[in-house]
mmCIF file with all atom_site columns, C-alpha atoms in Angstrom:
data_model
loop_
_atom_site.group_PDB
_atom_site.id
_atom_site.type_symbol
_atom_site.label_atom_id
_atom_site.label_alt_id
_atom_site.label_comp_id
_atom_site.label_asym_id
_atom_site.label_entity_id
_atom_site.label_seq_id
_atom_site.pdbx_PDB_ins_code
_atom_site.Cartn_x
_atom_site.Cartn_y
_atom_site.Cartn_z
_atom_site.occupancy
_atom_site.B_iso_or_equiv
_atom_site.pdbx_formal_charge
_atom_site.auth_seq_id
_atom_site.auth_comp_id
_atom_site.auth_asym_id
_atom_site.auth_atom_id
_atom_site.pdbx_PDB_model_num
ATOM 1   C CA . MET A 1 1   ? 12.815  21.145 19.986  1.00 0.00 ? 1   MET A CA 1
ATOM 2   C CA . MET A 1 2   ? 13.513  18.838 17.076  1.00 0.00 ? 2   MET A CA 1
ATOM 3   C CA . LYS A 1 3   ? 14.897  16.266 19.309  1.00 0.00 ? 3   LYS A CA 1
ATOM 4   C CA . LYS A 1 4   ? 11.610  15.993 21.200  1.00 0.00 ? 4   LYS A CA 1
ATOM 5   C CA . MET A 1 5   ? 9.863   15.765 18.022  1.00 0.00 ? 5   MET A CA 1
ATOM 6   C CA . LEU A 1 6   ? 11.982  12.982 16.810  1.00 0.00 ? 6   LEU A CA 1
ATOM 7   C CA . GLU A 1 7   ? 11.371  11.259 19.962  1.00 0.00 ? 7   GLU A CA 1
ATOM 8   C CA . GLU A 1 8   ? 7.597   11.521 19.589  1.00 0.00 ? 8   GLU A CA 1
ATOM 9   C CA . ILE A 1 9   ? 7.976   10.066 16.149  1.00 0.00 ? 9   ILE A CA 1
ATOM 10  C CA . GLY A 1 10  ? 10.088  7.240  17.456  1.00 0.00 ? 10  GLY A CA 1
ATOM 11  C CA . LYS A 1 11  ? 7.526   6.163  19.953  1.00 0.00 ? 11  LYS A CA 1
ATOM 12  C CA . VAL A 1 12  ? 5.198   5.328  17.079  1.00 0.00 ? 12  VAL A CA 1
ATOM 13  C CA . TYR A 1 13  ? 7.626   4.492  14.160  1.00 0.00 ? 13  TYR A CA 1
ATOM 14  C CA . PRO A 1 14  ? 11.011  3.352  15.307  1.00 0.00 ? 14  PRO A CA 1
ATOM 15  C CA . LEU A 1 15  ? 13.858  5.364  13.817  1.00 0.00 ? 15  LEU A CA 1
ATOM 16  C CA . THR A 1 16  ? 17.009  4.144  12.249  1.00 0.00 ? 16  THR A CA 1
ATOM 17  C CA . GLN A 1 17  ? 19.639  6.958  11.454  1.00 0.00 ? 17  GLN A CA 1
ATOM 18  C CA . LYS A 1 18  ? 20.888  6.461  7.947   1.00 0.00 ? 18  LYS A CA 1
ATOM 19  C CA . ALA A 1 19  ? 24.661  6.410  7.528   1.00 0.00 ? 19  ALA A CA 1
ATOM 20  C CA . PRO A 1 20  ? 26.311  9.889  7.650   1.00 0.00 ? 20  PRO A CA 1
ATOM 21  C CA . ASP A 1 21  ? 27.858  11.084 4.430   1.00 0.00 ? 21  ASP A CA 1
ATOM 22  C CA . ARG A 1 22  ? 28.891  14.202 2.759   1.00 0.00 ? 22  ARG A CA 1
ATOM 23  C CA . PHE A 1 23  ? 25.575  15.839 3.362   1.00 0.00 ? 23  PHE A CA 1
ATOM 24  C CA . ALA A 1 24  ? 25.779  15.724 7.003   1.00 0.00 ? 24  ALA A CA 1
ATOM 25  C CA . ALA A 1 25  ? 26.967  19.386 7.267   1.00 0.00 ? 25  ALA A CA 1
ATOM 26  C CA . ALA A 1 26  ? 26.414  22.377 5.055   1.00 0.00 ? 26  ALA A CA 1
ATOM 27  C CA . LYS A 1 27  ? 26.992  26.153 5.153   1.00 0.00 ? 27  LYS A CA 1
ATOM 28  C CA . VAL A 1 28  ? 24.755  28.682 3.333   1.00 0.00 ? 28  VAL A CA 1
ATOM 29  C CA . GLY A 1 29  ? 25.677  32.334 3.932   1.00 0.00 ? 29  GLY A CA 1
ATOM 30  C CA . PRO A 1 30  ? 26.389  32.594 7.691   1.00 0.00 ? 30  PRO A CA 1
ATOM 31  C CA . MET A 1 31  ? 24.072  29.691 8.623   1.00 0.00 ? 31  MET A CA 1
ATOM 32  C CA . LYS A 1 32  ? 25.767  26.330 9.344   1.00 0.00 ? 32  LYS A CA 1
ATOM 33  C CA . PHE A 1 33  ? 23.450  23.239 9.123   1.00 0.00 ? 33  PHE A CA 1
ATOM 34  C CA . THR A 1 34  ? 23.523  19.870 10.528  1.00 0.00 ? 34  THR A CA 1
ATOM 35  C CA . ILE A 1 35  ? 21.567  17.310 8.558   1.00 0.00 ? 35  ILE A CA 1
ATOM 36  C CA . VAL A 1 36  ? 20.499  13.944 9.580   1.00 0.00 ? 36  VAL A CA 1
ATOM 37  C CA . ALA A 1 37  ? 18.045  11.397 7.854   1.00 0.00 ? 37  ALA A CA 1
ATOM 38  C CA . TYR A 1 38  ? 16.178  8.389  9.350   1.00 0.00 ? 38  TYR A CA 1
ATOM 39  C CA . GLU A 1 39  ? 14.204  5.610  8.125   1.00 0.00 ? 39  GLU A CA 1
ATOM 40  C CA . ALA A 1 40  ? 10.934  5.552  10.195  1.00 0.00 ? 40  ALA A CA 1
ATOM 41  C CA . GLU A 1 41  ? 9.824   1.859  10.268  1.00 0.00 ? 41  GLU A CA 1
ATOM 42  C CA . GLY A 1 42  ? 6.352   1.449  8.816   1.00 0.00 ? 42  GLY A CA 1
ATOM 43  C CA . LEU A 1 43  ? 6.207   5.142  7.841   1.00 0.00 ? 43  LEU A CA 1
ATOM 44  C CA . GLY A 1 44  ? 8.914   6.546  5.577   1.00 0.00 ? 44  GLY A CA 1
ATOM 45  C CA . ASN A 1 45  ? 11.664  9.130  5.460   1.00 0.00 ? 45  ASN A CA 1
ATOM 46  C CA . VAL A 1 46  ? 12.229  11.574 8.325   1.00 0.00 ? 46  VAL A CA 1
ATOM 47  C CA . ALA A 1 47  ? 14.858  14.181 8.093   1.00 0.00 ? 47  ALA A CA 1
ATOM 48  C CA . MET A 1 48  ? 16.076  17.040 10.130  1.00 0.00 ? 48  MET A CA 1
ATOM 49  C CA . MET A 1 49  ? 18.148  20.096 9.195   1.00 0.00 ? 49  MET A CA 1
ATOM 50  C CA . ALA A 1 50  ? 19.266  22.387 12.004  1.00 0.00 ? 50  ALA A CA 1
ATOM 51  C CA . GLY A 1 51  ? 21.141  25.738 11.442  1.00 0.00 ? 51  GLY A CA 1
ATOM 52  C CA . THR A 1 52  ? 22.711  28.338 13.547  1.00 0.00 ? 52  THR A CA 1
ATOM 53  C CA . ALA A 1 53  ? 24.270  31.714 12.698  1.00 0.00 ? 53  ALA A CA 1
ATOM 54  C CA . LEU A 1 54  ? 25.722  34.737 14.490  1.00 0.00 ? 54  LEU A CA 1
ATOM 55  C CA . GLY A 1 55  ? 26.814  32.718 17.429  1.00 0.00 ? 55  GLY A CA 1
ATOM 56  C CA . GLY A 1 56  ? 23.390  31.229 17.905  1.00 0.00 ? 56  GLY A CA 1
ATOM 57  C CA . LEU A 1 57  ? 21.557  34.571 17.661  1.00 0.00 ? 57  LEU A CA 1
ATOM 58  C CA . MET A 1 58  ? 19.568  33.215 14.664  1.00 0.00 ? 58  MET A CA 1
ATOM 59  C CA . LYS A 1 59  ? 18.430  29.710 14.368  1.00 0.00 ? 59  LYS A CA 1
ATOM 60  C CA . MET A 1 60  ? 16.736  27.925 11.545  1.00 0.00 ? 60  MET A CA 1
ATOM 61  C CA . ASP A 1 61  ? 15.329  24.393 11.940  1.00 0.00 ? 61  ASP A CA 1
ATOM 62  C CA . THR A 1 62  ? 13.513  21.984 9.433   1.00 0.00 ? 62  THR A CA 1
ATOM 63  C CA . LEU A 1 63  ? 11.853  18.733 10.124  1.00 0.00 ? 63  LEU A CA 1
ATOM 64  C CA . ILE A 1 64  ? 10.266  16.774 7.192   1.00 0.00 ? 64  ILE A CA 1
ATOM 65  C CA . VAL A 1 65  ? 8.324   13.424 7.389   1.00 0.00 ? 65  VAL A CA 1
ATOM 66  C CA . ASN A 1 66  ? 7.723   11.836 4.063   1.00 0.00 ? 66  ASN A CA 1
ATOM 67  C CA . PRO A 1 67  ? 5.350   8.862  4.319   1.00 0.00 ? 67  PRO A CA 1
ATOM 68  C CA . PHE A 1 68  ? 5.851   6.049  1.997   1.00 0.00 ? 68  PHE A CA 1
ATOM 69  C CA . ASP A 1 69  ? 4.197   3.281  3.765   1.00 0.00 ? 69  ASP A CA 1
ATOM 70  C CA . ARG A 1 70  ? 0.991   5.125  4.687   1.00 0.00 ? 70  ARG A CA 1
ATOM 71  C CA . ASP A 1 71  ? -1.053  7.221  2.262   1.00 0.00 ? 71  ASP A CA 1
ATOM 72  C CA . MET A 1 72  ? -0.673  10.526 4.073   1.00 0.00 ? 72  MET A CA 1
ATOM 73  C CA . PRO A 1 73  ? 0.539   13.934 3.048   1.00 0.00 ? 73  PRO A CA 1
ATOM 74  C CA . LEU A 1 74  ? 4.160   15.147 3.440   1.00 0.00 ? 74  LEU A CA 1
ATOM 75  C CA . PHE A 1 75  ? 4.593   17.010 6.843   1.00 0.00 ? 75  PHE A CA 1
ATOM 76  C CA . SER A 1 76  ? 6.954   19.913 6.969   1.00 0.00 ? 76  SER A CA 1
ATOM 77  C CA . TYR A 1 77  ? 8.061   21.938 10.124  1.00 0.00 ? 77  TYR A CA 1
ATOM 78  C CA . ASP A 1 78  ? 10.168  25.060 9.668   1.00 0.00 ? 78  ASP A CA 1
ATOM 79  C CA . ARG A 1 79  ? 11.126  27.398 12.664  1.00 0.00 ? 79  ARG A CA 1
ATOM 80  C CA . ILE A 1 80  ? 13.121  30.515 12.504  1.00 0.00 ? 80  ILE A CA 1
ATOM 81  C CA . HIS A 1 81  ? 14.369  32.451 15.493  1.00 0.00 ? 81  HIS A CA 1
ATOM 82  C CA . ALA A 1 82  ? 15.922  35.835 14.653  1.00 0.00 ? 82  ALA A CA 1
ATOM 83  C CA . MET A 1 83  ? 15.955  39.344 15.989  1.00 0.00 ? 83  MET A CA 1
ATOM 84  C CA . GLY A 1 84  ? 13.516  38.624 18.749  1.00 0.00 ? 84  GLY A CA 1
ATOM 85  C CA . ASN A 1 85  ? 10.952  36.959 16.356  1.00 0.00 ? 85  ASN A CA 1
ATOM 86  C CA . ASP A 1 86  ? 9.722   33.349 16.193  1.00 0.00 ? 86  ASP A CA 1
ATOM 87  C CA . THR A 1 87  ? 8.364   32.343 12.822  1.00 0.00 ? 87  THR A CA 1
ATOM 88  C CA . LEU A 1 88  ? 6.783   28.940 12.651  1.00 0.00 ? 88  LEU A CA 1
ATOM 89  C CA . LEU A 1 89  ? 5.563   27.038 9.614   1.00 0.00 ? 89  LEU A CA 1
ATOM 90  C CA . LEU A 1 90  ? 3.573   23.745 9.930   1.00 0.00 ? 90  LEU A CA 1
ATOM 91  C CA . GLU A 1 91  ? 2.710   22.549 6.392   1.00 0.00 ? 91  GLU A CA 1
ATOM 92  C CA . LEU A 1 92  ? 1.032   19.561 4.777   1.00 0.00 ? 92  LEU A CA 1
ATOM 93  C CA . TYR A 1 93  ? 1.568   18.844 1.068   1.00 0.00 ? 93  TYR A CA 1
ATOM 94  C CA . ASP A 1 94  ? -0.770  16.401 -0.708  1.00 0.00 ? 94  ASP A CA 1
ATOM 95  C CA . THR A 1 95  ? 1.407   13.574 -1.922  1.00 0.00 ? 95  THR A CA 1
ATOM 96  C CA . ARG A 1 96  ? -1.287  10.950 -1.484  1.00 0.00 ? 96  ARG A CA 1
ATOM 97  C CA . LEU A 1 97  ? -2.260  8.322  -3.967  1.00 0.00 ? 97  LEU A CA 1
ATOM 98  C CA . ASP A 1 98  ? -5.985  8.752  -2.778  1.00 0.00 ? 98  ASP A CA 1
ATOM 99  C CA . CYS A 1 99  ? -6.368  12.438 -2.162  1.00 0.00 ? 99  CYS A CA 1
ATOM 100 C CA . SER A 1 100 ? -9.895  12.091 -0.255  1.00 0.00 ? 100 SER A CA 1
ATOM 101 C CA . GLY A 1 101 ? -10.134 12.816 3.362   1.00 0.00 ? 101 GLY A CA 1
ATOM 102 C CA . ASP A 1 102 ? -9.522  16.108 5.064   1.00 0.00 ? 102 ASP A CA 1
ATOM 103 C CA . HIS A 1 103 ? -7.997  14.967 8.532   1.00 0.00 ? 103 HIS A CA 1
ATOM 104 C CA . PRO A 1 104 ? -10.236 16.931 10.802  1.00 0.00 ? 104 PRO A CA 1
ATOM 105 C CA . GLU A 1 105 ? -8.182  16.150 13.804  1.00 0.00 ? 105 GLU A CA 1
ATOM 106 C CA . ILE A 1 106 ? -5.401  18.310 12.320  1.00 0.00 ? 106 ILE A CA 1
ATOM 107 C CA . THR A 1 107 ? -7.831  21.016 11.503  1.00 0.00 ? 107 THR A CA 1
ATOM 108 C CA . GLU A 1 108 ? -9.088  21.074 15.252  1.00 0.00 ? 108 GLU A CA 1
ATOM 109 C CA . ILE A 1 109 ? -5.500  21.686 16.419  1.00 0.00 ? 109 ILE A CA 1
ATOM 110 C CA . VAL A 1 110 ? -5.110  24.553 13.892  1.00 0.00 ? 110 VAL A CA 1
ATOM 111 C CA . ARG A 1 111 ? -8.257  26.111 15.235  1.00 0.00 ? 111 ARG A CA 1
ATOM 112 C CA . LYS A 1 112 ? -7.089  25.741 18.937  1.00 0.00 ? 112 LYS A CA 1
ATOM 113 C CA . TYR A 1 113 ? -4.151  27.890 18.213  1.00 0.00 ? 113 TYR A CA 1
ATOM 114 C CA . ALA A 1 114 ? -5.820  30.450 15.953  1.00 0.00 ? 114 ALA A CA 1
ATOM 115 C CA . ASP A 1 115 ? -4.769  33.133 18.461  1.00 0.00 ? 115 ASP A CA 1
ATOM 116 C CA . LEU A 1 116 ? -1.082  32.912 17.294  1.00 0.00 ? 116 LEU A CA 1
ATOM 117 C CA . PRO A 1 117 ? -0.618  35.670 14.700  1.00 0.00 ? 117 PRO A CA 1
ATOM 118 C CA . ASP A 1 118 ? -0.702  34.698 11.123  1.00 0.00 ? 118 ASP A CA 1
ATOM 119 C CA . ALA A 1 119 ? 2.165   35.730 8.876   1.00 0.00 ? 119 ALA A CA 1
ATOM 120 C CA . PRO A 1 120 ? 1.731   36.307 5.137   1.00 0.00 ? 120 PRO A CA 1
ATOM 121 C CA . ALA A 1 121 ? 2.945   33.296 2.900   1.00 0.00 ? 121 ALA A CA 1
ATOM 122 C CA . PRO A 1 122 ? 3.877   34.556 -0.714  1.00 0.00 ? 122 PRO A CA 1
ATOM 123 C CA . GLU A 1 123 ? 2.334   32.727 -3.527  1.00 0.00 ? 123 GLU A CA 1
ATOM 124 C CA . ASN A 1 124 ? 4.464   29.752 -4.846  1.00 0.00 ? 124 ASN A CA 1
ATOM 125 C CA . TRP A 1 125 ? 4.242   26.965 -7.409  1.00 0.00 ? 125 TRP A CA 1
ATOM 126 C CA . TYR A 1 126 ? 3.285   24.361 -4.783  1.00 0.00 ? 126 TYR A CA 1
ATOM 127 C CA . ASP A 1 127 ? 0.186   26.162 -3.473  1.00 0.00 ? 127 ASP A CA 1
ATOM 128 C CA . ASP A 1 128 ? -2.026  23.785 -5.316  1.00 0.00 ? 128 ASP A CA 1
ATOM 129 C CA . ILE A 1 129 ? -0.879  20.834 -3.309  1.00 0.00 ? 129 ILE A CA 1
ATOM 130 C CA . LYS A 1 130 ? -0.453  22.689 0.153   1.00 0.00 ? 130 LYS A CA 1
ATOM 131 C CA . LEU A 1 131 ? -3.301  21.553 2.212   1.00 0.00 ? 131 LEU A CA 1
ATOM 132 C CA . PRO A 1 132 ? -5.549  23.987 4.103   1.00 0.00 ? 132 PRO A CA 1
ATOM 133 C CA . GLN A 1 133 ? -4.209  22.830 7.466   1.00 0.00 ? 133 GLN A CA 1
ATOM 134 C CA . SER A 1 134 ? -0.911  24.499 6.670   1.00 0.00 ? 134 SER A CA 1
ATOM 135 C CA . VAL A 1 135 ? -0.063  27.641 8.539   1.00 0.00 ? 135 VAL A CA 1
ATOM 136 C CA . LYS A 1 136 ? 2.506   30.237 8.965   1.00 0.00 ? 136 LYS A CA 1
ATOM 137 C CA . LYS A 1 137 ? 2.781   32.106 12.385  1.00 0.00 ? 137 LYS A CA 1
ATOM 138 C CA . LYS A 1 138 ? 5.079   34.850 13.454  1.00 0.00 ? 138 LYS A CA 1
ATOM 139 C CA . PHE A 1 139 ? 5.260   36.063 17.064  1.00 0.00 ? 139 PHE A CA 1
ATOM 140 C CA . LYS A 1 140 ? 7.539   37.448 19.757  1.00 0.00 ? 140 LYS A CA 1
ATOM 141 C CA . LYS A 1 141 ? 9.521   35.436 22.121  1.00 0.00 ? 141 LYS A CA 1
ATOM 142 C CA . LYS A 1 142 ? 6.863   35.542 24.867  1.00 0.00 ? 142 LYS A CA 1
ATOM 143 C CA . LEU A 1 143 ? 4.710   33.310 22.671  1.00 0.00 ? 143 LEU A CA 1
ATOM 144 C CA . THR A 1 144 ? 7.416   30.641 21.957  1.00 0.00 ? 144 THR A CA 1
ATOM 145 C CA . ALA A 1 145 ? 6.223   28.308 24.513  1.00 0.00 ? 145 ALA A CA 1
ATOM 146 C CA . ARG A 1 146 ? 2.707   28.318 22.934  1.00 0.00 ? 146 ARG A CA 1
ATOM 147 C CA . GLY A 1 147 ? 4.204   27.978 19.471  1.00 0.00 ? 147 GLY A CA 1
ATOM 148 C CA . ASN A 1 148 ? 5.964   24.823 20.898  1.00 0.00 ? 148 ASN A CA 1
ATOM 149 C CA . ASP A 1 149 ? 2.696   23.448 22.337  1.00 0.00 ? 149 ASP A CA 1
ATOM 150 C CA . PHE A 1 150 ? 1.125   24.062 18.915  1.00 0.00 ? 150 PHE A CA 1
ATOM 151 C CA . THR A 1 151 ? 3.812   22.268 17.182  1.00 0.00 ? 151 THR A CA 1
ATOM 152 C CA . PHE A 1 152 ? 3.731   19.160 19.377  1.00 0.00 ? 152 PHE A CA 1
ATOM 153 C CA . GLU A 1 153 ? -0.086  18.884 19.274  1.00 0.00 ? 153 GLU A CA 1
ATOM 154 C CA . TYR A 1 154 ? -0.040  19.285 15.484  1.00 0.00 ? 154 TYR A CA 1
ATOM 155 C CA . LEU A 1 155 ? 2.649   16.555 15.077  1.00 0.00 ? 155 LEU A CA 1
ATOM 156 C CA . ALA A 1 156 ? 0.694   14.285 17.467  1.00 0.00 ? 156 ALA A CA 1
ATOM 157 C CA . ALA A 1 157 ? -2.361  14.643 15.489  1.00 0.00 ? 157 ALA A CA 1
ATOM 158 C CA . PHE A 1 158 ? -0.484  14.082 12.242  1.00 0.00 ? 158 PHE A CA 1
ATOM 159 C CA . LEU A 1 159 ? 1.034   10.835 13.715  1.00 0.00 ? 159 LEU A CA 1
ATOM 160 C CA . LYS A 1 160 ? -2.394  9.655  14.933  1.00 0.00 ? 160 LYS A CA 1
ATOM 161 C CA . ALA A 1 161 ? -3.814  10.360 11.434  1.00 0.00 ? 161 ALA A CA 1
ATOM 162 C CA . THR A 1 162 ? -0.828  8.316  9.959   1.00 0.00 ? 162 THR A CA 1
ATOM 163 C CA . GLN A 1 163 ? -1.819  5.277  12.056  1.00 0.00 ? 163 GLN A CA 1
ATOM 164 C CA . ALA A 1 164 ? -5.384  5.411  10.754  1.00 0.00 ? 164 ALA A CA 1
ATOM 165 C CA . ALA A 1 165 ? -4.333  6.057  7.255   1.00 0.00 ? 165 ALA A CA 1
ATOM 166 C CA . PRO A 1 166 ? -4.352  2.955  4.798   1.00 0.00 ? 166 PRO A CA 1
ATOM 167 C CA . GLU A 1 167 ? -1.127  1.196  4.042   1.00 0.00 ? 167 GLU A CA 1
ATOM 168 C CA . CYS A 1 168 ? 0.100   1.716  0.486   1.00 0.00 ? 168 CYS A CA 1
ATOM 169 C CA . ASP A 1 169 ? 2.571   0.519  -2.112  1.00 0.00 ? 169 ASP A CA 1
ATOM 170 C CA . ARG A 1 170 ? 5.919   2.085  -1.038  1.00 0.00 ? 170 ARG A CA 1
ATOM 171 C CA . THR A 1 171 ? 7.096   2.301  -4.754  1.00 0.00 ? 171 THR A CA 1
ATOM 172 C CA . GLU A 1 172 ? 3.971   4.053  -5.961  1.00 0.00 ? 172 GLU A CA 1
ATOM 173 C CA . LYS A 1 173 ? 3.794   6.298  -3.038  1.00 0.00 ? 173 LYS A CA 1
ATOM 174 C CA . LYS A 1 174 ? 7.476   7.400  -3.610  1.00 0.00 ? 174 LYS A CA 1
ATOM 175 C CA . LYS A 1 175 ? 6.480   8.232  -7.155  1.00 0.00 ? 175 LYS A CA 1
ATOM 176 C CA . ALA A 1 176 ? 3.726   10.382 -5.842  1.00 0.00 ? 176 ALA A CA 1
ATOM 177 C CA . ALA A 1 177 ? 5.929   12.131 -3.297  1.00 0.00 ? 177 ALA A CA 1
ATOM 178 C CA . ALA A 1 178 ? 8.627   12.688 -5.724  1.00 0.00 ? 178 ALA A CA 1
ATOM 179 C CA . VAL A 1 179 ? 6.350   15.172 -7.641  1.00 0.00 ? 179 VAL A CA 1
ATOM 180 C CA . TYR A 1 180 ? 6.984   17.739 -4.734  1.00 0.00 ? 180 TYR A CA 1
ATOM 181 C CA . THR A 1 181 ? 10.759  16.932 -4.624  1.00 0.00 ? 181 THR A CA 1
ATOM 182 C CA . GLU A 1 182 ? 11.100  17.415 -8.289  1.00 0.00 ? 182 GLU A CA 1
ATOM 183 C CA . GLY A 1 183 ? 8.937   20.471 -8.294  1.00 0.00 ? 183 GLY A CA 1
ATOM 184 C CA . LEU A 1 184 ? 11.258  22.133 -5.835  1.00 0.00 ? 184 LEU A CA 1
ATOM 185 C CA . LEU A 1 185 ? 14.301  21.261 -7.826  1.00 0.00 ? 185 LEU A CA 1
ATOM 186 C CA . SER A 1 186 ? 12.723  22.455 -11.089 1.00 0.00 ? 186 SER A CA 1
ATOM 187 C CA . ASN A 1 187 ? 10.701  25.500 -9.694  1.00 0.00 ? 187 ASN A CA 1
ATOM 188 C CA . GLY A 1 188 ? 12.779  26.498 -6.755  1.00 0.00 ? 188 GLY A CA 1
ATOM 189 C CA . GLY A 1 189 ? 11.905  27.522 -3.362  1.00 0.00 ? 189 GLY A CA 1
ATOM 190 C CA . PRO A 1 190 ? 13.458  29.756 -0.504  1.00 0.00 ? 190 PRO A CA 1
ATOM 191 C CA . SER A 1 191 ? 15.697  26.981 0.717   1.00 0.00 ? 191 SER A CA 1
ATOM 192 C CA . THR A 1 192 ? 16.292  25.184 -2.549  1.00 0.00 ? 192 THR A CA 1
ATOM 193 C CA . ASP A 1 193 ? 17.469  28.484 -4.398  1.00 0.00 ? 193 ASP A CA 1
ATOM 194 C CA . GLN A 1 194 ? 20.116  29.130 -1.619  1.00 0.00 ? 194 GLN A CA 1
ATOM 195 C CA . PHE A 1 195 ? 21.406  25.632 -1.778  1.00 0.00 ? 195 PHE A CA 1
ATOM 196 C CA . VAL A 1 196 ? 21.736  25.857 -5.550  1.00 0.00 ? 196 VAL A CA 1
ATOM 197 C CA . LYS A 1 197 ? 23.431  29.001 -5.394  1.00 0.00 ? 197 LYS A CA 1
ATOM 198 C CA . VAL A 1 198 ? 26.151  27.786 -2.966  1.00 0.00 ? 198 VAL A CA 1
ATOM 199 C CA . TYR A 1 199 ? 26.469  24.141 -3.918  1.00 0.00 ? 199 TYR A CA 1
ATOM 200 C CA . GLY A 1 200 ? 25.150  23.810 -7.379  1.00 0.00 ? 200 GLY A CA 1
ATOM 201 C CA . LYS A 1 201 ? 22.234  21.904 -8.971  1.00 0.00 ? 201 LYS A CA 1
ATOM 202 C CA . ASP A 1 202 ? 23.865  18.367 -8.739  1.00 0.00 ? 202 ASP A CA 1
ATOM 203 C CA . TYR A 1 203 ? 24.642  18.622 -4.920  1.00 0.00 ? 203 TYR A CA 1
ATOM 204 C CA . THR A 1 204 ? 21.302  20.033 -4.181  1.00 0.00 ? 204 THR A CA 1
ATOM 205 C CA . THR A 1 205 ? 19.458  17.383 -6.377  1.00 0.00 ? 205 THR A CA 1
ATOM 206 C CA . GLU A 1 206 ? 21.231  14.596 -4.370  1.00 0.00 ? 206 GLU A CA 1
ATOM 207 C CA . LEU A 1 207 ? 20.602  16.245 -1.018  1.00 0.00 ? 207 LEU A CA 1
ATOM 208 C CA . PHE A 1 208 ? 16.854  16.624 -1.749  1.00 0.00 ? 208 PHE A CA 1
ATOM 209 C CA . ARG A 1 209 ? 16.233  13.281 -3.368  1.00 0.00 ? 209 ARG A CA 1
ATOM 210 C CA . ASP A 1 210 ? 18.353  11.007 -1.018  1.00 0.00 ? 210 ASP A CA 1
ATOM 211 C CA . VAL A 1 211 ? 18.360  12.717 2.296   1.00 0.00 ? 211 VAL A CA 1
ATOM 212 C CA . LEU A 1 212 ? 15.813  15.415 3.021   1.00 0.00 ? 212 LEU A CA 1
ATOM 213 C CA . PHE A 1 213 ? 12.806  13.728 1.135   1.00 0.00 ? 213 PHE A CA 1
ATOM 214 C CA . GLY A 1 214 ? 13.992  10.286 0.439   1.00 0.00 ? 214 GLY A CA 1
ATOM 215 C CA . THR A 1 215 ? 12.325  10.031 -2.823  1.00 0.00 ? 215 THR A CA 1
ATOM 216 C CA . GLY A 1 216 ? 15.565  8.926  -4.720  1.00 0.00 ? 216 GLY A CA 1
ATOM 217 C CA . GLU A 1 217 ? 16.013  5.580  -6.259  1.00 0.00 ? 217 GLU A CA 1
#
């Protein structure tokens, strides 16, 4: 799934894989992760984290697109397959320099797939910058194909919006995007807390700043 998503991104913004390092693999509880980061030419940082556990019976995938060259929100995809359930999160976080514009093309895709069951999302510190096109869905395996279609159409709409978005100063945009990265490190989150527990704050800080979100110096 994420391979196809990366291919779609690469059609618009050529991807260059960053040099592998000590963050290329990680283990949190039973979950083993493979982590890869890319520079998307003309866009920003793209990172994927693919996890498997219990011999493949549980899978957890994350794909993050953090635009630095276009004034667009951060895109985050999370997918969890476990115990016959498929949980899908498609989220946008407002890291823009100019926070005007509501991206109706993405809203239309969300409406198109309103039939997929919503799942409750607990309140969190980042809710104020989570855009209304953000969704959390939970459904059975029989709806996985429709969940995949939703994901690809949402991503396509996001990429189309990035092409129409104004170019921006990379340094200033990184500073704006870093607010979310630093917020995760300061306030925590489901994944953040687990990595800190296993690897400590320093490792997690480097992983988030330099690899997953690309907002480090």
